[in-house]
CSV table of C-alpha atoms in Angstrom, one decimal:
chain,number,residue,atom,x,y,z
A,1,GLY,CA,47.8,50.1,-174.4
A,2,GLU,CA,44.6,49.0,-172.7
A,3,SER,CA,46.5,47.0,-170.1
A,4,VAL,CA,48.1,50.1,-168.6
A,5,GLY,CA,46.9,50.7,-165.1
A,6,LEU,CA,45.5,47.1,-164.8
A,7,HIS,CA,47.0,45.0,-162.1
A,8,LEU,CA,46.2,41.6,-163.5
A,9,PRO,CA,48.7,38.8,-163.4
A,10,THR,CA,50.9,38.9,-166.5
A,11,LEU,CA,52.7,36.3,-168.5
A,12,SER,CA,55.3,37.2,-171.1
A,13,VAL,CA,56.6,34.5,-173.5
A,14,GLN,CA,58.5,34.3,-176.7
A,15,GLU,CA,56.8,33.1,-179.9
A,16,GLY,CA,56.9,29.4,-180.1
A,17,ASP,CA,57.2,28.8,-176.4
A,18,ASN,CA,54.5,26.9,-174.5
A,19,SER,CA,52.3,29.0,-172.1
A,20,ILE,CA,50.6,27.9,-168.9
A,21,ILE,CA,48.0,30.1,-167.4
A,22,ASN,CA,46.8,29.2,-163.9
A,23,CYS,CA,43.5,29.7,-162.1
A,24,ALA,CA,42.4,29.0,-158.6
A,25,TYR,CA,38.6,28.6,-158.2
A,26,SER,CA,36.7,29.0,-155.0
A,27,ASN,CA,33.6,26.8,-155.1
A,28,SER,CA,34.0,23.1,-154.5
A,29,ALA,CA,30.5,22.5,-155.8
A,30,SER,CA,31.5,23.9,-159.3
A,31,ASP,CA,31.0,21.2,-161.9
A,32,TYR,CA,31.8,23.1,-165.1
A,33,PHE,CA,34.7,25.3,-166.1
A,34,ILE,CA,35.5,27.4,-169.1
A,35,TRP,CA,38.5,29.3,-170.4
A,36,TYR,CA,37.9,32.5,-172.4
A,37,LYS,CA,40.2,34.7,-174.4
A,38,GLN,CA,39.5,38.5,-174.6
A,39,GLU,CA,41.2,40.7,-177.1
A,40,SER,CA,41.2,44.4,-176.9
A,41,GLY,CA,37.8,45.9,-177.7
A,42,LYS,CA,36.2,42.4,-178.1
A,43,GLY,CA,34.0,40.2,-176.0
A,44,PRO,CA,35.3,37.0,-174.3
A,45,GLN,CA,35.8,34.3,-176.8
A,46,PHE,CA,35.2,30.6,-175.8
A,47,ILE,CA,38.4,28.5,-176.0
A,48,ILE,CA,37.8,25.3,-174.2
A,49,ASP,CA,35.6,23.8,-171.4
A,50,ILE,CA,35.8,20.9,-169.0
A,51,ARG,CA,33.4,19.1,-166.8
A,52,SER,CA,34.2,18.1,-163.2
A,53,ASN,CA,34.2,14.4,-164.1
A,54,MET,CA,37.3,14.9,-166.2
A,55,ASP,CA,40.8,16.0,-165.3
A,56,LYS,CA,42.1,16.8,-168.7
A,57,ARG,CA,40.8,17.9,-172.1
A,58,GLN,CA,42.6,18.8,-175.3
A,59,GLY,CA,41.7,21.1,-178.1
A,60,GLN,CA,43.7,22.5,-181.0
A,61,ARG,CA,46.9,23.8,-179.4
A,62,VAL,CA,45.2,24.1,-176.0
A,63,THR,CA,44.9,21.8,-173.1
A,64,VAL,CA,42.9,22.4,-169.9
A,65,LEU,CA,43.8,20.6,-166.7
A,66,LEU,CA,41.5,20.3,-163.7
A,67,ASN,CA,42.7,19.4,-160.2
A,68,LYS,CA,39.6,19.3,-158.0
A,69,THR,CA,41.6,18.4,-154.9
A,70,VAL,CA,43.3,21.8,-154.8
A,71,LYS,CA,40.6,23.6,-156.8
A,72,HIS,CA,43.0,24.5,-159.6
A,73,LEU,CA,42.5,24.9,-163.3
A,74,SER,CA,45.2,25.6,-165.9
A,75,LEU,CA,45.3,26.4,-169.6
A,76,GLN,CA,48.2,25.2,-171.6
A,77,ILE,CA,48.8,26.8,-175.0
A,78,ALA,CA,51.3,25.0,-177.3
A,79,ALA,CA,53.6,26.9,-179.7
A,80,THR,CA,52.3,30.3,-178.6
A,81,GLN,CA,51.8,32.8,-181.3
A,82,PRO,CA,51.6,36.7,-181.3
A,83,GLY,CA,47.9,36.3,-182.0
A,84,ASP,CA,47.5,34.6,-178.7
A,85,SER,CA,48.2,37.8,-176.9
A,86,ALA,CA,45.1,38.7,-174.9
A,87,VAL,CA,43.5,38.6,-171.5
A,88,TYR,CA,42.6,35.0,-170.5
A,89,PHE,CA,39.8,34.3,-168.0
A,90,CYS,CA,38.7,31.1,-166.3
A,91,ALA,CA,35.1,30.8,-165.2
A,92,GLU,CA,33.3,28.3,-163.0
A,93,ASN,CA,29.7,27.2,-162.8
A,94,ALA,CA,28.3,25.8,-159.6
A,95,GLY,CA,25.7,23.6,-161.4
A,96,GLY,CA,22.4,22.6,-159.9
A,97,THR,CA,20.1,25.6,-159.8
A,98,SER,CA,22.8,28.1,-160.7
A,99,TYR,CA,21.2,28.2,-164.2
A,100,GLY,CA,24.4,29.0,-166.1
A,101,LYS,CA,25.6,31.6,-163.7
A,102,LEU,CA,29.3,31.9,-164.5
A,103,THR,CA,31.7,33.3,-161.9
A,104,PHE,CA,34.8,34.7,-163.6
A,105,GLY,CA,38.4,34.8,-162.3
A,106,GLN,CA,40.4,38.1,-162.4
A,107,GLY,CA,42.1,37.4,-165.7
A,108,THR,CA,45.7,37.0,-166.8
A,109,ILE,CA,47.4,39.1,-169.4
A,110,LEU,CA,49.4,37.0,-171.9
A,111,THR,CA,51.9,38.9,-174.1
A,112,VAL,CA,53.7,37.0,-176.8
A,113,HIS,CA,56.9,38.5,-178.2
A,114,PRO,CA,57.9,37.8,-181.8
B,1,ASP,CA,26.7,36.2,-189.7
B,2,THR,CA,27.4,37.8,-186.3
B,3,ALA,CA,26.3,35.4,-183.6
B,4,VAL,CA,25.7,37.8,-180.7
B,5,SER,CA,25.3,41.4,-181.6
B,6,GLN,CA,24.9,44.4,-179.4
B,7,THR,CA,24.0,48.0,-180.2
B,8,PRO,CA,25.3,50.5,-179.8
B,9,LYS,CA,29.0,49.7,-179.5
B,10,TYR,CA,29.7,53.0,-177.7
B,11,LEU,CA,27.3,55.1,-175.6
B,12,VAL,CA,28.3,58.4,-174.1
B,13,THR,CA,25.7,60.2,-172.1
B,14,GLN,CA,25.2,62.5,-169.1
B,15,MET,CA,24.4,61.6,-165.6
B,16,GLY,CA,20.6,61.3,-165.0
B,17,ASN,CA,19.7,60.2,-168.5
B,18,ASP,CA,17.9,57.0,-169.4
B,19,LYS,CA,19.4,54.7,-172.1
B,20,SER,CA,18.9,51.3,-173.6
B,21,ILE,CA,21.3,48.7,-175.0
B,22,LYS,CA,20.0,46.1,-177.4
B,23,CYS,CA,21.2,42.5,-177.9
B,24,GLU,CA,20.3,39.9,-180.5
B,25,GLN,CA,21.6,36.4,-181.1
B,26,ASN,CA,21.1,34.2,-184.1
B,27,LEU,CA,22.5,31.0,-182.6
B,28,GLY,CA,19.0,29.6,-181.8
B,29,HIS,CA,19.9,29.7,-178.1
B,30,ASP,CA,17.2,30.0,-175.5
B,31,THR,CA,19.2,31.5,-172.6
B,32,MET,CA,20.6,35.1,-172.7
B,33,TYR,CA,22.7,37.0,-170.2
B,34,TRP,CA,23.9,40.5,-169.3
B,35,TYR,CA,27.4,41.0,-167.8
B,36,LYS,CA,29.1,44.1,-166.6
B,37,GLN,CA,32.9,44.5,-166.9
B,38,ASP,CA,34.5,47.2,-164.8
B,39,SER,CA,37.7,49.2,-165.4
B,40,LYS,CA,39.8,46.4,-163.8
B,41,LYS,CA,38.4,43.9,-166.3
B,42,PHE,CA,36.3,42.1,-163.7
B,43,LEU,CA,33.3,40.4,-165.3
B,44,LYS,CA,30.1,39.9,-163.2
B,45,ILE,CA,26.8,38.6,-164.2
B,46,MET,CA,23.8,40.9,-163.9
B,47,PHE,CA,20.8,39.0,-165.4
B,48,SER,CA,19.8,35.9,-167.2
B,49,TYR,CA,16.7,35.0,-169.2
B,50,ASN,CA,15.6,31.6,-170.4
B,51,ASN,CA,12.8,31.6,-173.0
B,52,LYS,CA,11.9,35.1,-172.0
B,53,GLU,CA,11.7,34.3,-168.3
B,54,LEU,CA,14.0,35.9,-165.8
B,55,ILE,CA,16.1,33.2,-164.0
B,56,ILE,CA,19.1,35.1,-162.6
B,57,ASN,CA,18.9,38.5,-161.0
B,58,GLU,CA,22.0,39.4,-159.2
B,59,THR,CA,22.2,42.3,-156.8
B,60,VAL,CA,21.6,45.0,-159.4
B,61,PRO,CA,20.0,48.4,-158.7
B,62,ASN,CA,16.4,48.7,-159.7
B,63,ARG,CA,17.4,51.3,-162.3
B,64,PHE,CA,18.5,48.4,-164.5
B,65,SER,CA,15.6,46.6,-166.2
B,66,PRO,CA,16.1,43.8,-168.7
B,67,LYS,CA,13.4,43.0,-171.2
B,68,SER,CA,13.2,40.0,-173.4
B,69,PRO,CA,10.6,40.3,-176.2
B,70,ASP,CA,11.5,36.9,-177.5
B,71,LYS,CA,14.2,34.3,-176.9
B,72,ALA,CA,16.5,35.9,-179.5
B,73,HIS,CA,16.6,39.3,-177.9
B,74,LEU,CA,17.5,40.6,-174.5
B,75,ASN,CA,17.6,44.4,-174.0
B,76,LEU,CA,18.9,46.4,-171.1
B,77,HIS,CA,17.3,49.7,-170.0
B,78,ILE,CA,19.0,51.9,-167.5
B,79,ASN,CA,17.3,54.7,-165.7
B,80,SER,CA,18.9,57.7,-164.1
B,81,LEU,CA,22.4,56.9,-165.1
B,82,GLU,CA,25.1,57.4,-162.5
B,83,LEU,CA,28.9,57.8,-162.8
B,84,GLY,CA,29.4,54.3,-161.4
B,85,ASP,CA,27.5,52.8,-164.3
B,86,SER,CA,30.4,53.5,-166.6
B,87,ALA,CA,31.6,50.1,-167.8
B,88,VAL,CA,31.5,47.7,-170.7
B,89,TYR,CA,28.3,45.7,-170.8
B,90,PHE,CA,28.3,42.3,-172.5
B,91,CYS,CA,25.5,40.3,-173.7
B,92,ALA,CA,25.9,36.5,-174.0
B,93,SER,CA,23.8,33.5,-174.9
B,94,SER,CA,23.9,29.7,-174.4
B,95,GLN,CA,21.7,26.7,-175.1
B,96,GLY,CA,19.5,25.5,-172.3
B,97,THR,CA,19.5,26.0,-168.6
B,98,PRO,CA,21.9,23.3,-167.8
B,99,SER,CA,25.1,24.8,-166.4
B,100,ASN,CA,27.4,22.9,-168.7
B,101,GLN,CA,27.1,24.8,-171.9
B,102,PRO,CA,29.5,27.5,-173.1
B,103,GLN,CA,28.2,31.0,-173.2
B,104,HIS,CA,28.9,33.1,-176.4
B,105,PHE,CA,29.5,36.8,-175.9
B,106,GLY,CA,28.9,39.8,-178.0
B,107,ASP,CA,31.6,42.5,-178.4
B,108,GLY,CA,30.2,44.7,-175.7
B,109,THR,CA,28.8,48.2,-175.3
B,110,ARG,CA,31.1,50.7,-173.7
B,111,LEU,CA,29.0,53.1,-171.6
B,112,SER,CA,30.6,56.3,-170.5
B,113,ILE,CA,28.8,58.7,-168.1
B,114,LEU,CA,29.8,62.3,-168.2
């Protein structure tokens, strides 16, 4: 498949399990964070975002946690389904005059087994 | 009802040629972006335009020239293509210059240089 040869972090789970994907960001001035899902042959798809004045935000089956002290972001997916299999990216924006310049993490490959 | 559309989806050409990629968004956004994704899935911003004005210009060779005829379109022209230009190029858009708005991506143009 497309992931052959890639050396991204990987996470394999069984259908129905909860998944946690982690991301360390680098810029302490970043004030906005986004999680994207990228399926094979597609563009990154927005999942959920969080601003730096929050430490948790929930969506449908997804939760994002932000720990500014250790510059860590996580994405939790509840009751993971085979359709959740994809590469997941975190992205940060430094705010101010960065004008929407997103800096992406390296990505994590999530594989969900039926 | 595609939100961000790019053409062509695939582009195969020889070294030294000049080629263009087109992008259109129907979301009513006023900021558009070009990203490059390499073979390791690393996504990096190249350019950003807000209301037809260039606001982000990363360290990209002069052979790459974006053009925004109106705020719904951002095209990318590449002169004298090189082997290292082989990648997937993604267009994205968002509303406004504040950094706290999600960017919506097209499905990419896979450029292969022979």
